[in-house]
mmCIF file of C-alpha atoms in Angstrom:
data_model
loop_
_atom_site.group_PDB
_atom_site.id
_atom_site.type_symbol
_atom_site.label_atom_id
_atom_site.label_comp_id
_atom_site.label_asym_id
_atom_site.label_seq_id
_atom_site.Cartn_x
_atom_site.Cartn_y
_atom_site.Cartn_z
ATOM 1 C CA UNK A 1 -16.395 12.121 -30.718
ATOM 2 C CA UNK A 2 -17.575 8.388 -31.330
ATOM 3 C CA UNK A 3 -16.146 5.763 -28.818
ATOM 4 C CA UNK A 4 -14.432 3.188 -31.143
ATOM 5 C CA UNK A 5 -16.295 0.305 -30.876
ATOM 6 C CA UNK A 6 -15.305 -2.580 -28.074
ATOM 7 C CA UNK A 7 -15.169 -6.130 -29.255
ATOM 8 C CA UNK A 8 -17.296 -9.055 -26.952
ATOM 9 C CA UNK A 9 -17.046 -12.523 -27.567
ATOM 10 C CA UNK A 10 -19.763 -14.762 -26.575
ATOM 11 C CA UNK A 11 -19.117 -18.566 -26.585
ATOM 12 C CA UNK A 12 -21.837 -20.744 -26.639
ATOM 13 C CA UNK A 13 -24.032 -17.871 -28.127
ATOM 14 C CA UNK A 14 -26.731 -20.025 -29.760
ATOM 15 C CA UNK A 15 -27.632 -21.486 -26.694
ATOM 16 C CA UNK A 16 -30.259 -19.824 -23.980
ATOM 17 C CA UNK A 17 -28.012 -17.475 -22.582
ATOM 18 C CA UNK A 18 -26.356 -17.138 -24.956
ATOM 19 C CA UNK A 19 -29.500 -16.052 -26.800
ATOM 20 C CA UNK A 20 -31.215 -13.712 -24.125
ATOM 21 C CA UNK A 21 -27.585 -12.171 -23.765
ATOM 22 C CA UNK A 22 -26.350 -11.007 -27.390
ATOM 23 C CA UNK A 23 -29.359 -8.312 -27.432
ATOM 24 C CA UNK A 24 -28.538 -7.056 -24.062
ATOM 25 C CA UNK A 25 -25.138 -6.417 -25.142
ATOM 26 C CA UNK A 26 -26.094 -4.608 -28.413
ATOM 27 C CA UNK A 27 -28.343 -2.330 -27.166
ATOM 28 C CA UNK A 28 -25.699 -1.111 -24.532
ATOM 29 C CA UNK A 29 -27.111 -2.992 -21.492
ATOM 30 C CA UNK A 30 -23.438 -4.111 -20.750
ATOM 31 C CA UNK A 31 -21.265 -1.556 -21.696
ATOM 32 C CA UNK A 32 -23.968 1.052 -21.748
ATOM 33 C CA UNK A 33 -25.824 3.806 -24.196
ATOM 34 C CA UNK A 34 -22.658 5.306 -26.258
ATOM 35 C CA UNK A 35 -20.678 2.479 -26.484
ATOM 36 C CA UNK A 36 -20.678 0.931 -29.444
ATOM 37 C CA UNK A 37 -20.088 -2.888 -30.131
ATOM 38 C CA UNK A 38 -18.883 -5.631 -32.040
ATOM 39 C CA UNK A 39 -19.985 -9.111 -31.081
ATOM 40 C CA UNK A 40 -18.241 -12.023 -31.763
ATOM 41 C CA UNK A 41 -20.365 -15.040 -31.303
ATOM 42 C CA UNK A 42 -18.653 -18.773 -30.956
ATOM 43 C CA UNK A 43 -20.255 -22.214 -30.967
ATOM 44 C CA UNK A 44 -20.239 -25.818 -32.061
ATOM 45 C CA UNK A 45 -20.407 -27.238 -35.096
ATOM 46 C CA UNK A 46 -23.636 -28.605 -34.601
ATOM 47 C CA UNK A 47 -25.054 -25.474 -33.926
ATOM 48 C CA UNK A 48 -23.789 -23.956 -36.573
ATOM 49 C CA UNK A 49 -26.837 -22.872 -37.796
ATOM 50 C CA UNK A 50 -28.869 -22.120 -35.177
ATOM 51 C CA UNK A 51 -26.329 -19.750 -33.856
ATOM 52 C CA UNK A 52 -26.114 -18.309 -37.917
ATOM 53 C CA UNK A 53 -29.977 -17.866 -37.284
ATOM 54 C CA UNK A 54 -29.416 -15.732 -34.341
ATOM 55 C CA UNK A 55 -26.974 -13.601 -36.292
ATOM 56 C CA UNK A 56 -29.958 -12.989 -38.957
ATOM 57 C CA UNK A 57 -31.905 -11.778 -36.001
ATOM 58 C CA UNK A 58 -29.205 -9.606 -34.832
ATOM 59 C CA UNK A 59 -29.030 -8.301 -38.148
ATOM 60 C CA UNK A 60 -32.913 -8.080 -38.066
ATOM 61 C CA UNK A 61 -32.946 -6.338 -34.658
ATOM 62 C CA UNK A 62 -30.994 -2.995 -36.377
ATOM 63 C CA UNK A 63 -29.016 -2.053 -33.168
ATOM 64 C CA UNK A 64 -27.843 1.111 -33.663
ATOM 65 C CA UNK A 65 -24.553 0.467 -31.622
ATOM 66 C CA UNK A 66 -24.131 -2.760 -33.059
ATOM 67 C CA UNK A 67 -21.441 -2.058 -35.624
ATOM 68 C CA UNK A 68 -20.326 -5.889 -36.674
ATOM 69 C CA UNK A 69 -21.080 -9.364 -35.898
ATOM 70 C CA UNK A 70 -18.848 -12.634 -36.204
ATOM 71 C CA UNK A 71 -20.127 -15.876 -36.298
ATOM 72 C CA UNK A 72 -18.261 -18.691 -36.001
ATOM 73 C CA UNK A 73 -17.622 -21.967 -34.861
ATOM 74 C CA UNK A 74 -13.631 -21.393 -35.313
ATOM 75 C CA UNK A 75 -11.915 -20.870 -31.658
ATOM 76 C CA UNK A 76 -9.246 -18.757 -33.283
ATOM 77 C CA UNK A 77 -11.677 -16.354 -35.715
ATOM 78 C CA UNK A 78 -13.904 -15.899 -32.569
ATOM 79 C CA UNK A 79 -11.377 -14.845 -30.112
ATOM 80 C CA UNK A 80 -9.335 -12.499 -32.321
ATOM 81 C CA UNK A 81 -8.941 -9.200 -31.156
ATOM 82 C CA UNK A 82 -11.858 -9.447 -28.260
ATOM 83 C CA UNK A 83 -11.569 -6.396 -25.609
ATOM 84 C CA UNK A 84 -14.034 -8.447 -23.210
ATOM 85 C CA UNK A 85 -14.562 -12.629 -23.462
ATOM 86 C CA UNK A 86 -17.597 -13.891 -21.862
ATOM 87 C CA UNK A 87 -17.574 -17.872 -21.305
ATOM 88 C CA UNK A 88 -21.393 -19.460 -21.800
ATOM 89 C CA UNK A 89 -20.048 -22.444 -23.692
ATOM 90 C CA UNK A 90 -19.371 -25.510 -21.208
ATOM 91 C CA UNK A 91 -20.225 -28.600 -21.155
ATOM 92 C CA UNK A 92 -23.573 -29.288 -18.982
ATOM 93 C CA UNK A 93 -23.796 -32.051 -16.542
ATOM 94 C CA UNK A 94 -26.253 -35.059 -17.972
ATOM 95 C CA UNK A 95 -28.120 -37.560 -16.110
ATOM 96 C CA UNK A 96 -25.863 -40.228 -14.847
ATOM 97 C CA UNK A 97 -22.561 -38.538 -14.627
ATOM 98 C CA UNK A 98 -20.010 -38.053 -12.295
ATOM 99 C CA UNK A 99 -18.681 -34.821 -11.117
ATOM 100 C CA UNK A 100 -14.969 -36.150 -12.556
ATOM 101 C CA UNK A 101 -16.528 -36.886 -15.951
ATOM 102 C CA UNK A 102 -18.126 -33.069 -16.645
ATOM 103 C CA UNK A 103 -15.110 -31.743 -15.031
ATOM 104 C CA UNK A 104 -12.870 -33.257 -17.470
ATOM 105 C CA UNK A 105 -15.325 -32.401 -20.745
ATOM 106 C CA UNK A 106 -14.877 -28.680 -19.057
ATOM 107 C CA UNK A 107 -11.140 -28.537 -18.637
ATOM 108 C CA UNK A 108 -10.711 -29.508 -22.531
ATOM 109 C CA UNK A 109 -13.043 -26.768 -23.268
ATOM 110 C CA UNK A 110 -11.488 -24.302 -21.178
ATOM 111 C CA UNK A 111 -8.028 -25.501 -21.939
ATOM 112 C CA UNK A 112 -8.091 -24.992 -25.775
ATOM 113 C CA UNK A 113 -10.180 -21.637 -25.529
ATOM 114 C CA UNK A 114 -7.811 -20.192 -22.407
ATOM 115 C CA UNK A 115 -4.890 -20.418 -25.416
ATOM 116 C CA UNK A 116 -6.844 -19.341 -28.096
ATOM 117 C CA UNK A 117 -8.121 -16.381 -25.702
ATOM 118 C CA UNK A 118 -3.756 -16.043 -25.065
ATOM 119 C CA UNK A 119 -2.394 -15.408 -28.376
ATOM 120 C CA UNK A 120 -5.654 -13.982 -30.284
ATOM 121 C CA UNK A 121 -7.392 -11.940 -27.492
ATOM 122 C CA UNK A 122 -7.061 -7.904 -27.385
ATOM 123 C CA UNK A 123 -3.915 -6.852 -24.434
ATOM 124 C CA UNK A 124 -5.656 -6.757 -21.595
ATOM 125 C CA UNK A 125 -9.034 -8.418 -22.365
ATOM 126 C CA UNK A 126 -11.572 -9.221 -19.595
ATOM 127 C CA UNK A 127 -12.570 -12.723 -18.909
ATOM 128 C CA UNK A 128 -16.026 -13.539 -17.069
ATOM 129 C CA UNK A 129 -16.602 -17.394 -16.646
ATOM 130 C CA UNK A 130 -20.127 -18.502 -16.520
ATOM 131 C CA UNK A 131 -20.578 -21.761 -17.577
ATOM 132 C CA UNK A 132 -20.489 -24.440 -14.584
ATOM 133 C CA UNK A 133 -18.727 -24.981 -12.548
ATOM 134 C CA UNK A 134 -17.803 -21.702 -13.343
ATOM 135 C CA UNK A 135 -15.210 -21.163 -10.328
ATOM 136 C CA UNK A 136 -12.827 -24.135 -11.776
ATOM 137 C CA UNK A 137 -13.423 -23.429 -15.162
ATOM 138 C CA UNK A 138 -11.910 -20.162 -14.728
ATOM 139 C CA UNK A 139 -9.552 -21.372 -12.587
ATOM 140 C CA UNK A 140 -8.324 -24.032 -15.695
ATOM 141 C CA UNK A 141 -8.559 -20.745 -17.919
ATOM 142 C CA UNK A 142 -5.872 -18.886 -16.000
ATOM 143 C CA UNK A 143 -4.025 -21.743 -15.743
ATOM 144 C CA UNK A 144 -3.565 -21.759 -19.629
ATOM 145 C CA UNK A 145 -3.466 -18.780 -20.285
ATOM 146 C CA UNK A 146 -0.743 -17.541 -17.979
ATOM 147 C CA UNK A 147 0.032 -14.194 -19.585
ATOM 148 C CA UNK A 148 -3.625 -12.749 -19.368
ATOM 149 C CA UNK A 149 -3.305 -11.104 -15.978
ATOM 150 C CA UNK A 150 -4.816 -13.153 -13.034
ATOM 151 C CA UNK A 151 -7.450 -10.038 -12.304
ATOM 152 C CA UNK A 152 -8.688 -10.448 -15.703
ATOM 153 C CA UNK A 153 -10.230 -13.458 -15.127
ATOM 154 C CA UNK A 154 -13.136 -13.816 -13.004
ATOM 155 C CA UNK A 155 -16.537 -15.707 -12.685
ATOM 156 C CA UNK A 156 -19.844 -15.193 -12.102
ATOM 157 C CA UNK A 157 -21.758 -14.872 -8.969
ATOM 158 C CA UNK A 158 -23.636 -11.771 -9.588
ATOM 159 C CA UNK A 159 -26.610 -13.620 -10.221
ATOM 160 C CA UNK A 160 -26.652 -15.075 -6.614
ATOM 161 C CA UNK A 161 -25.962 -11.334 -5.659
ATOM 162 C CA UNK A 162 -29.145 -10.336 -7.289
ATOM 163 C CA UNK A 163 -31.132 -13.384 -6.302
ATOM 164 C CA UNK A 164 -30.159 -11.925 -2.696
ATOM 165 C CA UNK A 165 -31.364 -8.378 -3.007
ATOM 166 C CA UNK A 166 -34.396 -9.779 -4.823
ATOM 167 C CA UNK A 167 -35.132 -11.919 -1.625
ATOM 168 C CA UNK A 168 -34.774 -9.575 0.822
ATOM 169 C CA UNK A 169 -36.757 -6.702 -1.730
ATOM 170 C CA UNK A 170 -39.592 -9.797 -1.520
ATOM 171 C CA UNK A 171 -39.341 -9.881 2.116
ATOM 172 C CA UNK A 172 -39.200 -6.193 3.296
ATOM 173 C CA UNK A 173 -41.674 -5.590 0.566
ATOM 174 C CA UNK A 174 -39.330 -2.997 -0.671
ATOM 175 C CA UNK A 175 -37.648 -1.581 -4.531
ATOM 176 C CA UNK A 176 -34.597 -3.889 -5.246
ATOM 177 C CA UNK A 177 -32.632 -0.481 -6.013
ATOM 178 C CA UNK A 178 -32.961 0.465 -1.971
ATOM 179 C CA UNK A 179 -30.940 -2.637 -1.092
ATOM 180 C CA UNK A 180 -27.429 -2.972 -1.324
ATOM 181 C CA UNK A 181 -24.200 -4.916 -0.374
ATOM 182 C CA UNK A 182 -25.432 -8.460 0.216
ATOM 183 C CA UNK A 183 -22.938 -10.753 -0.552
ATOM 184 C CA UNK A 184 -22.131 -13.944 -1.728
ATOM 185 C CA UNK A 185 -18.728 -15.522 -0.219
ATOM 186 C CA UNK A 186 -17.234 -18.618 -2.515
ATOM 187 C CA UNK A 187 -18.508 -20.977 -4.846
ATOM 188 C CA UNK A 188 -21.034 -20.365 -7.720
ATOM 189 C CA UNK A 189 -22.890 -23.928 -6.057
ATOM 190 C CA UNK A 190 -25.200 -24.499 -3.553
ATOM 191 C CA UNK A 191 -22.354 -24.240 -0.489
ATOM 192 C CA UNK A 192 -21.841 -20.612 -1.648
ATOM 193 C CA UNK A 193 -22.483 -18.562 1.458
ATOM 194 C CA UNK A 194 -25.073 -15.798 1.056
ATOM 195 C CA UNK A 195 -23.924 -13.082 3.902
ATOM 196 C CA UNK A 196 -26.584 -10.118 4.932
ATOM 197 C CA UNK A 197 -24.669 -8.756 8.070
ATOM 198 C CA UNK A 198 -23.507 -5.808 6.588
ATOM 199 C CA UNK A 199 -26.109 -5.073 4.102
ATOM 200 C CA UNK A 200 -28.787 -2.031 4.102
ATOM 201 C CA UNK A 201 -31.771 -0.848 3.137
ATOM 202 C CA UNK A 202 -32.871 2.952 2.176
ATOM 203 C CA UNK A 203 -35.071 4.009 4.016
ATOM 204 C CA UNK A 204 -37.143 7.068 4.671
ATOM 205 C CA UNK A 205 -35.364 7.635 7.742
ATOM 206 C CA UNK A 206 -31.714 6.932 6.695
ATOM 207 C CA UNK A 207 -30.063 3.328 5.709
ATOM 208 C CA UNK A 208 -30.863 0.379 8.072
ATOM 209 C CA UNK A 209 -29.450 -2.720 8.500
ATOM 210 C CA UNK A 210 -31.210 -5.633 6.858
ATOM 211 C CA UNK A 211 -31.170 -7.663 9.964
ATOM 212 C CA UNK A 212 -32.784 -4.928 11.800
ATOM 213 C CA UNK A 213 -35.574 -4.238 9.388
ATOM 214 C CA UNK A 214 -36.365 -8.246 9.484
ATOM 215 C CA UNK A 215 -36.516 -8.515 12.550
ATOM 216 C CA UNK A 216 -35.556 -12.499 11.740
ATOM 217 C CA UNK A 217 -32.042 -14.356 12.236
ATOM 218 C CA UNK A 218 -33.806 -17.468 12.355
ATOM 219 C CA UNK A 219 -35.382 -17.019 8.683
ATOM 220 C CA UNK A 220 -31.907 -15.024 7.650
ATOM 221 C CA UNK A 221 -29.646 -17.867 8.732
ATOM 222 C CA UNK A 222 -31.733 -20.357 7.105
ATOM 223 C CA UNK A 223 -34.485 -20.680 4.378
ATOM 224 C CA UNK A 224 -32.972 -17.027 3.234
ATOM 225 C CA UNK A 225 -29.495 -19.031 2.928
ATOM 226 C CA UNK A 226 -31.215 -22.315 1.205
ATOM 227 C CA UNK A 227 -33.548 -20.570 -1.092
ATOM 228 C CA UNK A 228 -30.580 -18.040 -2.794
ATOM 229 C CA UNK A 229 -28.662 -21.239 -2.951
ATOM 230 C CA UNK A 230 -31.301 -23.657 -4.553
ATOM 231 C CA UNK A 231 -32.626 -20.966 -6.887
ATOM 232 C CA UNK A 232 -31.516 -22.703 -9.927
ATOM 233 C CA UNK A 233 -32.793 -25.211 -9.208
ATOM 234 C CA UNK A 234 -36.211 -24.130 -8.659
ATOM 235 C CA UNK A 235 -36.333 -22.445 -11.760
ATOM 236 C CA UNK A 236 -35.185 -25.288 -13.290
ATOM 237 C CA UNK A 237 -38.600 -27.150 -11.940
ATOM 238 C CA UNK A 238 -40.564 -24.371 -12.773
ATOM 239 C CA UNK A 239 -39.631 -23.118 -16.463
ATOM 240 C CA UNK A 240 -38.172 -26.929 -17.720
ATOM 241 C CA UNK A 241 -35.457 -25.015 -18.302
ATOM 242 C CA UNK A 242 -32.152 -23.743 -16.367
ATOM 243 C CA UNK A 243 -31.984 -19.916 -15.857
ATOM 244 C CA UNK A 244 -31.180 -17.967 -18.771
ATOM 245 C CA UNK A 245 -32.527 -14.505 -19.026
ATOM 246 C CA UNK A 246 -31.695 -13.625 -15.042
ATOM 247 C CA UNK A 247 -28.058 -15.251 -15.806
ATOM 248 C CA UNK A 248 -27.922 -13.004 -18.761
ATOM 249 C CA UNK A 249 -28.623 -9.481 -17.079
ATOM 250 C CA UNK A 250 -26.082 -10.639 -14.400
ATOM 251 C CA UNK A 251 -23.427 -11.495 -16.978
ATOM 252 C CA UNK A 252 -23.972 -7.732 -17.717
ATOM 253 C CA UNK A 253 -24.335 -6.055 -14.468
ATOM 254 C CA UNK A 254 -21.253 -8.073 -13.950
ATOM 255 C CA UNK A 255 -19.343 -6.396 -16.425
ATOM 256 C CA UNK A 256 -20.978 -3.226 -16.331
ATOM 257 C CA UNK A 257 -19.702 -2.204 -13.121
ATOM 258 C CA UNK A 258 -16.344 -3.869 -13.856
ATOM 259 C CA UNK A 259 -15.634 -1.449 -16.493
ATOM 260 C CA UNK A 260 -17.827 1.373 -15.543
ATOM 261 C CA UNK A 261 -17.574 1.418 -12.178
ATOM 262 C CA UNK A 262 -19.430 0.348 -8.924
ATOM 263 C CA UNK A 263 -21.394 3.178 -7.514
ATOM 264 C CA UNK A 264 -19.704 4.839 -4.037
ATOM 265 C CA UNK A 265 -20.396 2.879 -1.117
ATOM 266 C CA UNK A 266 -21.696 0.122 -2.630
ATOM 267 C CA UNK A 267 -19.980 -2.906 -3.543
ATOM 268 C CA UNK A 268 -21.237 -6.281 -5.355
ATOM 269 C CA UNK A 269 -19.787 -9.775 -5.198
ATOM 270 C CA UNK A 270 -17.429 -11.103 -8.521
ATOM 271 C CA UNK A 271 -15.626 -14.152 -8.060
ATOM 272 C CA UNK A 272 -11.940 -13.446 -8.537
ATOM 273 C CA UNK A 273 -8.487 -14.912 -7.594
ATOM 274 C CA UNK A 274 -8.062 -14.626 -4.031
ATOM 275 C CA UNK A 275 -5.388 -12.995 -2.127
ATOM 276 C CA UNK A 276 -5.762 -14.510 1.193
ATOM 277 C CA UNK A 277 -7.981 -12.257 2.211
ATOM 278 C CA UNK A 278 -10.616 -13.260 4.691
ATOM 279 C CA UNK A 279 -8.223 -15.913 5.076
ATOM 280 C CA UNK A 280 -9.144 -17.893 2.164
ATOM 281 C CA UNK A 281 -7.101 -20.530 0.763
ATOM 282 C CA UNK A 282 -4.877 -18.616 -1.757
ATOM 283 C CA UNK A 283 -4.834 -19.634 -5.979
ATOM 284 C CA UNK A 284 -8.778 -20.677 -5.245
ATOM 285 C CA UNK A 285 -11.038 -18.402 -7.759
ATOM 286 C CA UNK A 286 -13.645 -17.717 -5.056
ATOM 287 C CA UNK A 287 -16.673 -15.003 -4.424
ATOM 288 C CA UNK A 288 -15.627 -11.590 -2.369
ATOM 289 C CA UNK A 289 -17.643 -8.485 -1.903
ATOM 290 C CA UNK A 290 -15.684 -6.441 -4.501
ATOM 291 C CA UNK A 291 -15.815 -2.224 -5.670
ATOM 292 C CA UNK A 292 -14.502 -1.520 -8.973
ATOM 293 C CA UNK A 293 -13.378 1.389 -10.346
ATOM 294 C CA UNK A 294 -11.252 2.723 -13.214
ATOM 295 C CA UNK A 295 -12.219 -1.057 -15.250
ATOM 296 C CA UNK A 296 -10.035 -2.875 -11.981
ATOM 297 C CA UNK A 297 -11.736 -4.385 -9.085
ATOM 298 C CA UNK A 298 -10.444 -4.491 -5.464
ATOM 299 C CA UNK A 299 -11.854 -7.179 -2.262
ATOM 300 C CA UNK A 300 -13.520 -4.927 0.240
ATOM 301 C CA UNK A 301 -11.033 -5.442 3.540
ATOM 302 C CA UNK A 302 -12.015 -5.084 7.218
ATOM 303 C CA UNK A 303 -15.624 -6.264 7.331
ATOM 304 C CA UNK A 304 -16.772 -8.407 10.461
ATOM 305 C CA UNK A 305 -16.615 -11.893 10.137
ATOM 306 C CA UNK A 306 -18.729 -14.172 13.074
ATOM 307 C CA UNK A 307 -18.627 -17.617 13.821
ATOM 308 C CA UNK A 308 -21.746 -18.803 11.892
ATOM 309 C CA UNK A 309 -20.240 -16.745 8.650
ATOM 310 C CA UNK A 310 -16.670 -18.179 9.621
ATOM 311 C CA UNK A 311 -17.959 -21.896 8.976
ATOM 312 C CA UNK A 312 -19.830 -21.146 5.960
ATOM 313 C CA UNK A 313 -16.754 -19.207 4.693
ATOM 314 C CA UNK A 314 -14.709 -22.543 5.181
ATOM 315 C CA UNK A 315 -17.012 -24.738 3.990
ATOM 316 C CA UNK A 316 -17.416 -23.311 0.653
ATOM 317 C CA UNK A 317 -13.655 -22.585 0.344
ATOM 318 C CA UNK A 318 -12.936 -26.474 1.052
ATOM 319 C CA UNK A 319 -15.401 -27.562 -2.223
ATOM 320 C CA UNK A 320 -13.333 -24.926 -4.288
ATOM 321 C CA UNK A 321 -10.276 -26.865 -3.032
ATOM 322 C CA UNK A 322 -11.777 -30.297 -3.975
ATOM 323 C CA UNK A 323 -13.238 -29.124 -7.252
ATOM 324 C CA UNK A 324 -9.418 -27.747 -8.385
ATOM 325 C CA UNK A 325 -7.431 -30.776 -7.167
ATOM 326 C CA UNK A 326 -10.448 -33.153 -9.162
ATOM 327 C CA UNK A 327 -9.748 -30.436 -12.174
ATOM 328 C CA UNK A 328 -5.780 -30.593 -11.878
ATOM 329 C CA UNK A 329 -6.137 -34.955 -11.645
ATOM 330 C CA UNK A 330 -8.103 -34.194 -15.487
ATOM 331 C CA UNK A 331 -4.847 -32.896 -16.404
ATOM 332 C CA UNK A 332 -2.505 -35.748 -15.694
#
């Protein structure tokens, strides 16, 4: 029998991501090959018709599992009846501005679309944050939305999980697939905390540890660390442009394995609300190595934490703790 189809709301959907994203979704990248989809597609005013030209393209496109498209620019009309809510829109940060000012353009955005998301959203919709700084802005979306449930709402840091396998694929001149459970602890910034201790490789003989096969702490512990981090940014120098397509397939993977389910013994990293675990700072929305199954996710307890990961784990926790207070003072 046919799946009813699952509505996805996209905001910002006329920009890049936005862009390279909305095909992914309708040809079942994200919620994969029988599901079928209705997108609903939010922006601003000014892009009104640039985001009414990407609906013509959609239409164009003939996605079999695409069964309906909404295109709007009204918060209300866009969030009505969604099943899964991905966050694009936000407002960038522009030459010359502080960290308070873009923070405060963000928690107006997130404030009136958390309460839009509240009392127009499907029961039980899933919320993935990836406009910057995506941790906070998620944070400010639970906040105002208090009735969507706090594991509903999570950000994006699967693209720093992928940027990770991809490095150490590069490195161990090995498939991407073969690699697994990296992970990235904390912030979706450049203090987020990319951790290979307990991540493998297939091999021919049996999984190894990365750190093994390397045969390199002192490259591990650094330029590995620095180059996941800056990656952004280097694209940003290279393509004139911030990453769009790589943030798109993560936005899916992200999701995918959300609702579908993480493969056994493998977990990938999803910023959610934090427990305390790893003793992190409670209420912070912060990256954990996460396994999902059954469309709920659950933080991966009992791994080894050593002193060099203990400090990075800190550190990273401490700018999510700065970044909410400087949110909450936007509020006042």
């Amino acid at each position: 029998m046919a799946k009813e189809p699952v509505r996805v709301l996209v905001t910002g959907a006329a920009g890049q991501i936005g862009y390279a994203l909305v095909p992914m979704i309708a040809r079942g990248v994200m919620l994969g090959p029988d599901q079928p989809v209705i997108l609903h597609m939010l922006d601003i005013p000014p892009a009104a018709e640039a985001l009414n030209g990407v609906k013509m393209e959609l239409v164009d496109a003939a996605f079999p599992l695409l069964k309906g498209v909404v295109a709007t620019t009204d918060v209300v009309e866009a969030c009505t009846g969604v099943n899964i809510a991905v966050m694009v829109g936000g407002f960038p940060r522009k030459e010359g501005m502080e960290r308070k000012d873009v923070m405060s353009k963000n928690v107006s955005i997130y404030k009136s679309q958390a309460s839009a998301l509240e009392k127009h959203a499907a029961a039980n919709c899933k919320v993935l944050v990836v406009a910057n700084p995506a941790n906070t802005n998620a944070l400010i979306l639970k906040e105002f939305a208090p009735s969507i449930p706090e594991k509903n709402i999570t950000c994006l840091t699967r693209l720093d999980h992928n940027r990770a396998l991809g490095q150490i694929s590069e490195r161990l001149n090995v498939q991407v697939s073969d690699v697994k459970n990296v992970i990235i602890w904390g912030n979706h910034s450049s203090t987020q905390y990319p951790d290979v201790n307990h991540a493998t490789v297939k091999t021919p003989a049996g999984e190894k540890p990365v750190r093994e096969l390397v045969k390199d702490d002192a490259w591990l512990n650094a330029e590995f660390i620095t180059t996941v981090q800056q990656r952004g940014a280097a694209i940003i120098k290279a393509r004139k442009l911030s990453s769009a397509l790589s943030a798109a397939s993560s936005a899916c993977d992200h999701i995918h394995d959300w609702v579908l389910g993480t493969p056994e013994g493998t977990w990938v990293s999803m910023g959610v609300y934090s427990d305390g675990s790893y003793n992190v700072t409670a209420g912070l929305i912060y990256s954990f190595p996460v396994t999902c199954q059954n469309g709920e996710w659950k933080i991966v307890q009992g791994l080894g934490i050593d002193e060099f990961s203990r400090k990075k784990l800190d550190l990273t926790a401490d700018e999510l703790s700065e970044e909410k207070a400087l949110a909450y003072s936007c509020l006042t």
